[in-house]
């Protein structure tokens, strides 16, 4: 089976993948502004605690890196779309974990699931784009992908910070996160 490669030739699936990575960015961003502020006030994490920072950031990085590897190999066997959906299913518990977290360990566990989500979903958006663009457009496609994803991170940080200043922070993160994840699915 042969089909035309190119951003213009595949604009609809290209834009759908950009929307997916934007949702991944929104999901990442929901943890980046309000959670560090809650660490000390709600979970007793001492400000500047290297152990807490290490657990929060490194757990995400290790899991995301491993999932990047797994998702690439897995997508060759079961398809890009299934891996993308699995990534979103892995994210579903995150808002509930943040809402009901009795300890910082729950937040770290939610961050691990976020690593699974990003490793599966963000990776699949990149891989799927590489499948449909010309070789000469790969850098541009990746640039659009990064812009959409990190734009989502920034927007989520802004929106969740604003919501948390007017409403209960945990409920704000719960509602925002659940809406984003359900829209992405």
PDB file of C-alpha atoms in Angstrom:
ATOM      1  CA  UNK A   1       0.000   0.000   0.000  1.00  0.00           C
ATOM      2  CA  UNK A   2       1.343   3.378  -0.988  1.00  0.00           C
ATOM      3  CA  UNK A   3       0.243   6.807   0.152  1.00  0.00           C
ATOM      4  CA  UNK A   4       1.504  10.353  -0.219  1.00  0.00           C
ATOM      5  CA  UNK A   5       3.900  11.637   2.411  1.00  0.00           C
ATOM      6  CA  UNK A   6       3.886  15.213   3.611  1.00  0.00           C
ATOM      7  CA  UNK A   7       2.398  17.578   6.153  1.00  0.00           C
ATOM      8  CA  UNK A   8       0.062  19.174   3.628  1.00  0.00           C
ATOM      9  CA  UNK A   9      -0.918  15.816   2.154  1.00  0.00           C
ATOM     10  CA  UNK A  10      -1.740  14.455   5.624  1.00  0.00           C
ATOM     11  CA  UNK A  11      -2.865  17.636   7.335  1.00  0.00           C
ATOM     12  CA  UNK A  12      -5.804  16.144   9.250  1.00  0.00           C
ATOM     13  CA  UNK A  13      -3.880  13.294  10.956  1.00  0.00           C
ATOM     14  CA  UNK A  14      -0.955  15.672  11.480  1.00  0.00           C
ATOM     15  CA  UNK A  15      -3.194  18.168  13.304  1.00  0.00           C
ATOM     16  CA  UNK A  16      -4.843  15.367  15.290  1.00  0.00           C
ATOM     17  CA  UNK A  17      -1.405  14.282  16.512  1.00  0.00           C
ATOM     18  CA  UNK A  18      -0.556  17.891  17.428  1.00  0.00           C
ATOM     19  CA  UNK A  19      -3.764  18.066  19.454  1.00  0.00           C
ATOM     20  CA  UNK A  20      -2.816  14.829  21.219  1.00  0.00           C
ATOM     21  CA  UNK A  21       0.610  16.144  22.218  1.00  0.00           C
ATOM     22  CA  UNK A  22      -1.021  19.406  23.344  1.00  0.00           C
ATOM     23  CA  UNK A  23      -3.207  17.312  25.678  1.00  0.00           C
ATOM     24  CA  UNK A  24      -0.090  15.509  26.943  1.00  0.00           C
ATOM     25  CA  UNK A  25       1.445  18.908  27.652  1.00  0.00           C
ATOM     26  CA  UNK A  26      -1.674  19.976  29.537  1.00  0.00           C
ATOM     27  CA  UNK A  27      -1.470  16.788  31.606  1.00  0.00           C
ATOM     28  CA  UNK A  28       2.188  17.400  32.448  1.00  0.00           C
ATOM     29  CA  UNK A  29       1.504  21.050  33.231  1.00  0.00           C
ATOM     30  CA  UNK A  30      -1.190  20.262  35.761  1.00  0.00           C
ATOM     31  CA  UNK A  31       1.539  18.937  38.083  1.00  0.00           C
ATOM     32  CA  UNK A  32       4.153  21.603  37.500  1.00  0.00           C
ATOM     33  CA  UNK A  33       2.785  24.703  39.225  1.00  0.00           C
ATOM     34  CA  UNK A  34       0.382  23.787  42.008  1.00  0.00           C
ATOM     35  CA  UNK A  35       1.864  20.473  43.218  1.00  0.00           C
ATOM     36  CA  UNK A  36       5.208  22.002  44.313  1.00  0.00           C
ATOM     37  CA  UNK A  37       3.253  24.639  46.247  1.00  0.00           C
ATOM     38  CA  UNK A  38       1.174  21.927  47.948  1.00  0.00           C
ATOM     39  CA  UNK A  39       4.238  19.833  48.801  1.00  0.00           C
ATOM     40  CA  UNK A  40       5.019  21.741  51.983  1.00  0.00           C
ATOM     41  CA  UNK A  41       1.560  22.928  53.013  1.00  0.00           C
ATOM     42  CA  UNK A  42      -0.342  19.655  52.527  1.00  0.00           C
ATOM     43  CA  UNK A  43       2.299  16.933  52.630  1.00  0.00           C
ATOM     44  CA  UNK A  44       4.940  18.295  54.993  1.00  0.00           C
ATOM     45  CA  UNK A  45       7.707  18.205  52.405  1.00  0.00           C
ATOM     46  CA  UNK A  46      10.374  20.619  53.569  1.00  0.00           C
ATOM     47  CA  UNK A  47      10.968  23.380  51.023  1.00  0.00           C
ATOM     48  CA  UNK A  48      14.139  22.633  49.074  1.00  0.00           C
ATOM     49  CA  UNK A  49      14.204  19.014  50.243  1.00  0.00           C
ATOM     50  CA  UNK A  50      16.483  17.198  47.827  1.00  0.00           C
ATOM     51  CA  UNK A  51      14.909  13.836  48.677  1.00  0.00           C
ATOM     52  CA  UNK A  52      11.419  15.024  47.745  1.00  0.00           C
ATOM     53  CA  UNK A  53      12.637  16.752  44.605  1.00  0.00           C
ATOM     54  CA  UNK A  54      14.655  13.682  43.660  1.00  0.00           C
ATOM     55  CA  UNK A  55      11.678  11.360  44.149  1.00  0.00           C
ATOM     56  CA  UNK A  56       9.315  13.625  42.204  1.00  0.00           C
ATOM     57  CA  UNK A  57      11.513  14.505  39.229  1.00  0.00           C
ATOM     58  CA  UNK A  58      13.698  11.433  38.886  1.00  0.00           C
ATOM     59  CA  UNK A  59      10.802   8.976  39.148  1.00  0.00           C
ATOM     60  CA  UNK A  60       9.166  10.736  36.205  1.00  0.00           C
ATOM     61  CA  UNK A  61      12.364  10.802  34.161  1.00  0.00           C
ATOM     62  CA  UNK A  62      13.261   7.163  34.720  1.00  0.00           C
ATOM     63  CA  UNK A  63       9.766   5.922  33.897  1.00  0.00           C
ATOM     64  CA  UNK A  64       9.402   8.213  30.878  1.00  0.00           C
ATOM     65  CA  UNK A  65      12.731   7.069  29.477  1.00  0.00           C
ATOM     66  CA  UNK A  66      11.836   3.409  29.904  1.00  0.00           C
ATOM     67  CA  UNK A  67       8.398   3.956  28.369  1.00  0.00           C
ATOM     68  CA  UNK A  68       9.918   5.723  25.352  1.00  0.00           C
ATOM     69  CA  UNK A  69      11.830   2.528  24.639  1.00  0.00           C
ATOM     70  CA  UNK A  70       8.880   0.242  25.356  1.00  0.00           C
ATOM     71  CA  UNK A  71       6.372   2.308  23.378  1.00  0.00           C
ATOM     72  CA  UNK A  72       8.495   2.344  20.254  1.00  0.00           C
ATOM     73  CA  UNK A  73       8.905  -1.404  20.223  1.00  0.00           C
ATOM     74  CA  UNK A  74       5.328  -2.055  21.281  1.00  0.00           C
ATOM     75  CA  UNK A  75       3.873   0.213  18.598  1.00  0.00           C
ATOM     76  CA  UNK A  76       5.539  -1.875  15.906  1.00  0.00           C
ATOM     77  CA  UNK A  77       3.612  -4.906  17.181  1.00  0.00           C
ATOM     78  CA  UNK A  78       0.199  -3.530  18.127  1.00  0.00           C
ATOM     79  CA  UNK A  79       0.013  -0.176  16.336  1.00  0.00           C
ATOM     80  CA  UNK A  80       0.520   3.473  17.211  1.00  0.00           C
ATOM     81  CA  UNK A  81      -3.109   4.171  18.134  1.00  0.00           C
ATOM     82  CA  UNK A  82      -3.347   1.369  20.708  1.00  0.00           C
ATOM     83  CA  UNK A  83      -0.178   2.539  22.456  1.00  0.00           C
ATOM     84  CA  UNK A  84      -1.514   6.106  22.471  1.00  0.00           C
ATOM     85  CA  UNK A  85      -4.777   4.929  24.070  1.00  0.00           C
ATOM     86  CA  UNK A  86      -2.889   2.830  26.633  1.00  0.00           C
ATOM     87  CA  UNK A  87      -0.934   5.946  27.569  1.00  0.00           C
ATOM     88  CA  UNK A  88      -4.155   7.845  28.209  1.00  0.00           C
ATOM     89  CA  UNK A  89      -5.620   4.964  30.197  1.00  0.00           C
ATOM     90  CA  UNK A  90      -2.486   5.031  32.377  1.00  0.00           C
ATOM     91  CA  UNK A  91      -3.197   8.720  33.043  1.00  0.00           C
ATOM     92  CA  UNK A  92      -6.805   8.240  34.181  1.00  0.00           C
ATOM     93  CA  UNK A  93      -5.935   7.610  37.877  1.00  0.00           C
ATOM     94  CA  UNK A  94      -3.724  10.728  38.122  1.00  0.00           C
ATOM     95  CA  UNK A  95      -6.460  13.292  38.958  1.00  0.00           C
ATOM     96  CA  UNK A  96      -7.999  10.931  41.519  1.00  0.00           C
ATOM     97  CA  UNK A  97      -4.613  10.272  43.135  1.00  0.00           C
ATOM     98  CA  UNK A  98      -3.950  14.002  43.438  1.00  0.00           C
ATOM     99  CA  UNK A  99      -7.411  14.631  44.880  1.00  0.00           C
ATOM    100  CA  UNK A 100      -7.240  11.864  47.489  1.00  0.00           C
ATOM    101  CA  UNK A 101      -3.489  11.755  48.196  1.00  0.00           C
ATOM    102  CA  UNK A 102      -2.897  11.191  51.918  1.00  0.00           C
ATOM    103  CA  UNK A 103       0.878  11.465  51.498  1.00  0.00           C
ATOM    104  CA  UNK A 104       3.620  12.709  49.188  1.00  0.00           C
ATOM    105  CA  UNK A 105       4.151   9.106  48.064  1.00  0.00           C
ATOM    106  CA  UNK A 106       0.816   9.227  46.251  1.00  0.00           C
ATOM    107  CA  UNK A 107       1.954  12.326  44.368  1.00  0.00           C
ATOM    108  CA  UNK A 108       5.175  10.564  43.388  1.00  0.00           C
ATOM    109  CA  UNK A 109       3.110   7.559  42.236  1.00  0.00           C
ATOM    110  CA  UNK A 110       0.883   9.876  40.174  1.00  0.00           C
ATOM    111  CA  UNK A 111       4.052  11.327  38.680  1.00  0.00           C
ATOM    112  CA  UNK A 112       5.179   7.805  37.731  1.00  0.00           C
ATOM    113  CA  UNK A 113       1.889   7.335  35.863  1.00  0.00           C
ATOM    114  CA  UNK A 114       2.502  10.692  34.215  1.00  0.00           C
ATOM    115  CA  UNK A 115       5.833   9.292  33.014  1.00  0.00           C
ATOM    116  CA  UNK A 116       3.995   6.313  31.506  1.00  0.00           C
ATOM    117  CA  UNK A 117       1.510   8.679  29.875  1.00  0.00           C
ATOM    118  CA  UNK A 118       4.183  10.896  28.391  1.00  0.00           C
ATOM    119  CA  UNK A 119       6.405   8.003  27.355  1.00  0.00           C
ATOM    120  CA  UNK A 120       3.548   6.357  25.487  1.00  0.00           C
ATOM    121  CA  UNK A 121       1.550   9.330  24.202  1.00  0.00           C
ATOM    122  CA  UNK A 122       4.184  11.936  23.380  1.00  0.00           C
ATOM    123  CA  UNK A 123       6.379   9.282  21.793  1.00  0.00           C
ATOM    124  CA  UNK A 124       3.501   8.022  19.665  1.00  0.00           C
ATOM    125  CA  UNK A 125       2.708  11.508  18.403  1.00  0.00           C
ATOM    126  CA  UNK A 126       6.300  11.887  17.243  1.00  0.00           C
ATOM    127  CA  UNK A 127       6.440   8.397  15.743  1.00  0.00           C
ATOM    128  CA  UNK A 128       3.076   8.761  13.993  1.00  0.00           C
ATOM    129  CA  UNK A 129       4.163  12.070  12.472  1.00  0.00           C
ATOM    130  CA  UNK A 130       7.390  10.552  11.181  1.00  0.00           C
ATOM    131  CA  UNK A 131       5.247   7.921   9.431  1.00  0.00           C
ATOM    132  CA  UNK A 132       3.311  10.515   7.418  1.00  0.00           C
ATOM    133  CA  UNK A 133       5.756  13.345   6.649  1.00  0.00           C
ATOM    134  CA  UNK A 134       8.470  13.653   4.034  1.00  0.00           C
ATOM    135  CA  UNK A 135      12.045  13.170   5.168  1.00  0.00           C
ATOM    136  CA  UNK A 136      12.682  16.856   4.521  1.00  0.00           C
ATOM    137  CA  UNK A 137       9.797  17.782   6.871  1.00  0.00           C
ATOM    138  CA  UNK A 138      10.816  15.722   9.885  1.00  0.00           C
ATOM    139  CA  UNK A 139      12.551  18.574  11.695  1.00  0.00           C
ATOM    140  CA  UNK A 140       9.599  20.888  11.103  1.00  0.00           C
ATOM    141  CA  UNK A 141       7.149  18.197  12.249  1.00  0.00           C
ATOM    142  CA  UNK A 142       9.155  17.608  15.419  1.00  0.00           C
ATOM    143  CA  UNK A 143       9.322  21.354  16.042  1.00  0.00           C
ATOM    144  CA  UNK A 144       5.554  21.666  15.741  1.00  0.00           C
ATOM    145  CA  UNK A 145       5.216  18.701  18.097  1.00  0.00           C
ATOM    146  CA  UNK A 146       7.471  20.263  20.743  1.00  0.00           C
ATOM    147  CA  UNK A 147       5.723  23.620  20.396  1.00  0.00           C
ATOM    148  CA  UNK A 148       2.284  22.039  20.893  1.00  0.00           C
ATOM    149  CA  UNK A 149       3.440  19.941  23.849  1.00  0.00           C
ATOM    150  CA  UNK A 150       5.312  22.627  25.738  1.00  0.00           C
ATOM    151  CA  UNK A 151       2.621  25.165  24.878  1.00  0.00           C
ATOM    152  CA  UNK A 152       0.248  22.801  26.675  1.00  0.00           C
ATOM    153  CA  UNK A 153       2.592  22.605  29.675  1.00  0.00           C
ATOM    154  CA  UNK A 154       2.743  26.404  29.906  1.00  0.00           C
ATOM    155  CA  UNK A 155      -0.995  26.897  29.460  1.00  0.00           C
ATOM    156  CA  UNK A 156      -1.829  24.247  32.069  1.00  0.00           C
ATOM    157  CA  UNK A 157       0.561  25.850  34.552  1.00  0.00           C
ATOM    158  CA  UNK A 158      -1.122  29.197  34.032  1.00  0.00           C
ATOM    159  CA  UNK A 159      -4.687  27.863  34.157  1.00  0.00           C
ATOM    160  CA  UNK A 160      -4.186  25.540  37.145  1.00  0.00           C
ATOM    161  CA  UNK A 161      -2.329  28.241  39.070  1.00  0.00           C
ATOM    162  CA  UNK A 162      -5.182  30.645  38.444  1.00  0.00           C
ATOM    163  CA  UNK A 163      -7.845  28.065  39.348  1.00  0.00           C
ATOM    164  CA  UNK A 164      -5.993  27.019  42.512  1.00  0.00           C
ATOM    165  CA  UNK A 165      -5.835  30.624  43.694  1.00  0.00           C
ATOM    166  CA  UNK A 166      -9.636  30.945  43.502  1.00  0.00           C
ATOM    167  CA  UNK A 167     -10.810  27.412  44.306  1.00  0.00           C
ATOM    168  CA  UNK A 168      -9.568  24.438  46.294  1.00  0.00           C
ATOM    169  CA  UNK A 169      -6.212  23.506  44.702  1.00  0.00           C
ATOM    170  CA  UNK A 170      -6.794  19.757  44.713  1.00  0.00           C
ATOM    171  CA  UNK A 171     -10.286  20.004  43.285  1.00  0.00           C
ATOM    172  CA  UNK A 172      -8.987  22.401  40.624  1.00  0.00           C
ATOM    173  CA  UNK A 173      -6.295  19.917  39.587  1.00  0.00           C
ATOM    174  CA  UNK A 174      -8.786  17.052  39.685  1.00  0.00           C
ATOM    175  CA  UNK A 175     -11.347  18.739  37.430  1.00  0.00           C
ATOM    176  CA  UNK A 176      -8.760  20.164  35.030  1.00  0.00           C
ATOM    177  CA  UNK A 177      -6.874  16.870  34.769  1.00  0.00           C
ATOM    178  CA  UNK A 178      -9.933  14.689  34.332  1.00  0.00           C
ATOM    179  CA  UNK A 179     -11.396  16.954  31.637  1.00  0.00           C
ATOM    180  CA  UNK A 180      -8.109  16.975  29.696  1.00  0.00           C
ATOM    181  CA  UNK A 181      -7.628  13.203  29.915  1.00  0.00           C
ATOM    182  CA  UNK A 182     -11.216  12.444  28.899  1.00  0.00           C
ATOM    183  CA  UNK A 183     -10.979  14.853  25.960  1.00  0.00           C
ATOM    184  CA  UNK A 184      -7.751  13.180  24.858  1.00  0.00           C
ATOM    185  CA  UNK A 185      -9.329   9.728  24.950  1.00  0.00           C
TER     186      UNK A 185
END
